[in-house]
Coordinates of C-alpha atoms in Angstrom, one line a residue:
M1 CA -2.0 -4.1 28.8
N2 CA -5.0 -1.8 28.2
H3 CA -5.6 0.1 24.9
S4 CA -4.2 3.4 26.1
S5 CA -1.0 2.1 27.5
Q6 CA -0.5 -0.2 24.5
K7 CA -0.7 2.9 22.2
V8 CA 1.9 4.7 24.4
Y9 CA 4.1 1.6 24.3
K10 CA 3.9 1.4 20.5
L11 CA 4.6 5.1 20.2
A12 CA 7.7 4.8 22.4
L13 CA 8.9 1.9 20.4
T14 CA 8.3 3.8 17.2
G15 CA 10.5 6.5 18.5
L16 CA 13.2 4.0 19.4
F17 CA 13.0 2.4 15.9
A18 CA 13.2 5.9 14.3
A19 CA 16.4 6.6 16.3
M20 CA 17.9 3.2 15.4
S21 CA 17.1 3.7 11.7
Y22 CA 18.6 7.2 11.7
V23 CA 21.8 5.9 13.4
V24 CA 22.1 2.9 11.2
F25 CA 21.4 4.8 8.0
T26 CA 23.6 7.8 8.8
F27 CA 26.6 6.3 10.5
L28 CA 26.8 2.7 9.1
Q29 CA 26.4 3.5 5.4
F30 CA 28.8 3.1 2.5
K31 CA 28.1 6.2 0.3
I32 CA 28.7 5.8 -3.5
Y33 CA 29.3 9.2 -5.2
L34 CA 27.9 9.4 -8.7
P35 CA 28.8 11.7 -11.6
G36 CA 26.8 14.9 -11.6
G37 CA 27.1 15.3 -7.8
D38 CA 24.5 12.7 -7.0
A39 CA 25.0 9.8 -4.5
T40 CA 23.5 6.5 -3.5
S41 CA 24.5 4.2 -0.5
I42 CA 24.6 0.7 0.9
H43 CA 23.1 0.7 4.3
L44 CA 20.9 -1.3 6.8
G45 CA 18.4 1.4 7.5
N46 CA 15.7 -0.7 5.7
A47 CA 16.5 -3.6 8.0
V48 CA 15.4 -1.5 11.0
C49 CA 12.3 -0.4 9.1
V50 CA 11.4 -4.1 8.4
L51 CA 12.2 -5.2 11.9
G52 CA 10.0 -2.4 13.3
A53 CA 7.1 -3.5 11.0
L54 CA 7.5 -7.1 12.2
M55 CA 7.6 -6.1 15.9
L56 CA 5.0 -3.3 15.9
G57 CA 2.9 -3.8 12.8
G58 CA 3.2 -2.0 9.5
L59 CA 2.1 1.5 10.4
Y60 CA 4.2 2.0 13.5
G61 CA 7.2 0.1 12.2
G62 CA 7.0 1.9 8.9
L63 CA 6.7 5.3 10.6
G64 CA 9.8 4.5 12.7
G65 CA 11.9 3.7 9.7
A66 CA 10.5 6.5 7.6
I67 CA 11.0 9.2 10.3
G68 CA 14.6 8.0 11.1
M69 CA 15.8 7.8 7.5
T70 CA 14.0 11.0 6.5
I71 CA 15.8 12.8 9.3
G72 CA 19.0 11.3 8.0
D73 CA 18.3 12.7 4.6
L74 CA 17.4 16.1 5.9
L75 CA 20.8 16.3 7.8
D76 CA 22.9 15.2 4.8
P77 CA 23.4 17.8 2.0
K78 CA 23.7 15.0 -0.6
Y79 CA 20.2 13.6 0.3
V80 CA 18.2 16.6 1.6
L81 CA 16.2 17.0 -1.6
Y82 CA 15.2 13.3 -1.5
A83 CA 13.6 13.5 2.0
P84 CA 9.9 13.5 0.8
K85 CA 10.6 10.4 -1.4
T86 CA 12.4 8.7 1.4
F87 CA 9.5 9.2 3.9
I88 CA 6.9 7.8 1.5
L89 CA 8.9 4.8 0.3
K90 CA 10.1 3.7 3.7
L91 CA 6.6 4.0 5.1
C92 CA 5.4 1.8 2.3
I93 CA 8.1 -0.8 3.2
G94 CA 6.7 -1.0 6.7
L95 CA 3.1 -1.1 5.5
I96 CA 3.7 -3.9 3.1
T97 CA 5.8 -5.9 5.5
G98 CA 3.3 -5.5 8.2
F99 CA 0.4 -6.4 5.9
L100 CA 2.0 -9.6 4.7
A101 CA 3.3 -10.7 8.1
H102 CA 0.5 -9.6 10.4
K103 CA -2.7 -9.5 8.3
L104 CA -2.1 -12.4 6.0
G105 CA 0.4 -14.5 8.0
R106 CA -1.0 -13.6 11.4
I107 CA 2.4 -14.1 13.0
N108 CA 1.2 -12.5 16.3
E109 CA -1.5 -15.2 16.7
S110 CA 0.8 -18.1 16.0
R111 CA 3.0 -20.2 18.3
D112 CA 4.3 -22.3 15.4
R113 CA 8.0 -21.3 14.8
K114 CA 8.0 -22.5 11.2
H115 CA 4.8 -20.6 10.4
I116 CA 6.2 -17.4 12.0
M117 CA 9.6 -17.8 10.2
T118 CA 7.9 -18.4 6.9
W119 CA 5.6 -15.3 7.1
T120 CA 8.5 -13.2 8.6
V121 CA 10.5 -14.0 5.5
I122 CA 7.5 -13.3 3.2
G123 CA 6.8 -10.0 4.9
A124 CA 10.5 -8.9 4.7
V125 CA 10.9 -10.0 1.1
G126 CA 7.6 -8.3 0.1
G127 CA 8.4 -5.0 1.7
L128 CA 11.9 -4.9 0.4
L129 CA 10.9 -6.2 -3.1
F130 CA 8.6 -3.2 -3.3
N131 CA 11.6 -1.0 -2.5
V132 CA 13.8 -2.6 -5.1
I133 CA 11.3 -1.8 -7.8
F134 CA 9.9 1.6 -6.6
D135 CA 12.9 3.3 -5.0
P136 CA 14.9 3.5 -8.3
L137 CA 11.8 4.1 -10.4
V138 CA 10.4 6.9 -8.2
G139 CA 14.0 8.2 -7.8
Y140 CA 14.4 8.3 -11.6
Y141 CA 11.2 10.3 -12.2
Y142 CA 11.8 12.5 -9.1
K143 CA 15.2 13.4 -10.5
L144 CA 14.0 13.8 -14.1
L145 CA 10.7 15.6 -13.5
I146 CA 11.0 17.4 -10.2
L147 CA 14.7 18.2 -9.9
G148 CA 15.4 18.3 -13.6
K149 CA 18.6 16.2 -13.5
P150 CA 19.9 15.1 -16.9
A151 CA 21.9 12.3 -15.3
A152 CA 18.8 10.4 -14.1
E153 CA 19.5 7.5 -16.5
L154 CA 23.1 7.1 -15.2
A155 CA 22.0 7.2 -11.6
L156 CA 19.2 4.7 -12.2
A157 CA 21.6 1.7 -12.8
W158 CA 23.5 2.5 -9.6
N159 CA 20.3 3.0 -7.6
V160 CA 19.0 -0.4 -8.8
A161 CA 22.3 -2.1 -7.8
S162 CA 22.6 -0.4 -4.4
T163 CA 18.8 -1.0 -3.6
S164 CA 19.1 -4.6 -4.5
I165 CA 22.1 -5.1 -2.2
N166 CA 20.3 -3.2 0.5
A167 CA 17.2 -5.5 0.1
V168 CA 19.1 -8.7 0.3
T169 CA 21.2 -7.7 3.4
S170 CA 18.2 -6.1 5.1
T171 CA 16.0 -9.2 4.6
I172 CA 18.7 -11.4 6.2
V173 CA 19.4 -9.0 9.0
S174 CA 15.8 -8.3 9.9
V175 CA 14.7 -11.9 9.9
V176 CA 17.8 -13.1 11.8
L177 CA 17.2 -10.4 14.5
Y178 CA 13.4 -10.8 14.7
M179 CA 13.2 -14.4 15.8
P180 CA 15.4 -14.1 19.0
L181 CA 14.1 -10.6 19.7
R182 CA 10.5 -11.9 19.6
R183 CA 11.4 -14.8 21.9
A184 CA 13.1 -12.5 24.4
M185 CA 10.3 -10.0 24.4
T186 CA 7.7 -12.7 24.8
R187 CA 9.5 -14.1 27.8
A188 CA 9.8 -10.7 29.3
G189 CA 6.0 -10.1 28.9
L190 CA 6.6 -7.2 26.4
F191 CA 5.3 -9.0 23.3
S192 CA 1.7 -10.1 23.2
A193 CA -0.6 -11.5 20.6
G194 CA -2.5 -8.2 20.4
L195 CA 0.4 -6.0 19.4

């Protein structure tokens, strides 16, 4: 695959991951309403973001997840104000996952299943651990400073809990899906060491 068609392929898959993250985040979420009119949710949108970063690299995978979940925020009156925060944090999940799995672990250059699995887990955990720390923290300051919400402290505990649940489930789902998907795409000639 030449450079130009590889870029088109990655952009098409980025759009596909954006659509999947939107659908998973919007329609397969368990919303938790908080006092003061705020809300948080349990969802697998982050799993799609991590899976995209593992398949396409950090930038394209992160963009797919960030775009999809940001659109989900923009179309939900409870989350519309959080769309900028969502875009930045989900992009960071992809960038960190991609950096760990592809740059440090070099999973695209390896044929050793154990090596690939190890660095896939490290990448997923790293990206989602970032989210467990920074999503509630940035959300707290975003609510407190930008939106002026006095209930920021109350929402913080719920956001830490829901983000932690999301991280654990998203790590498991993304790693479990990545390994067979990688194998199938490699057999079909759609996954190469240069991706």
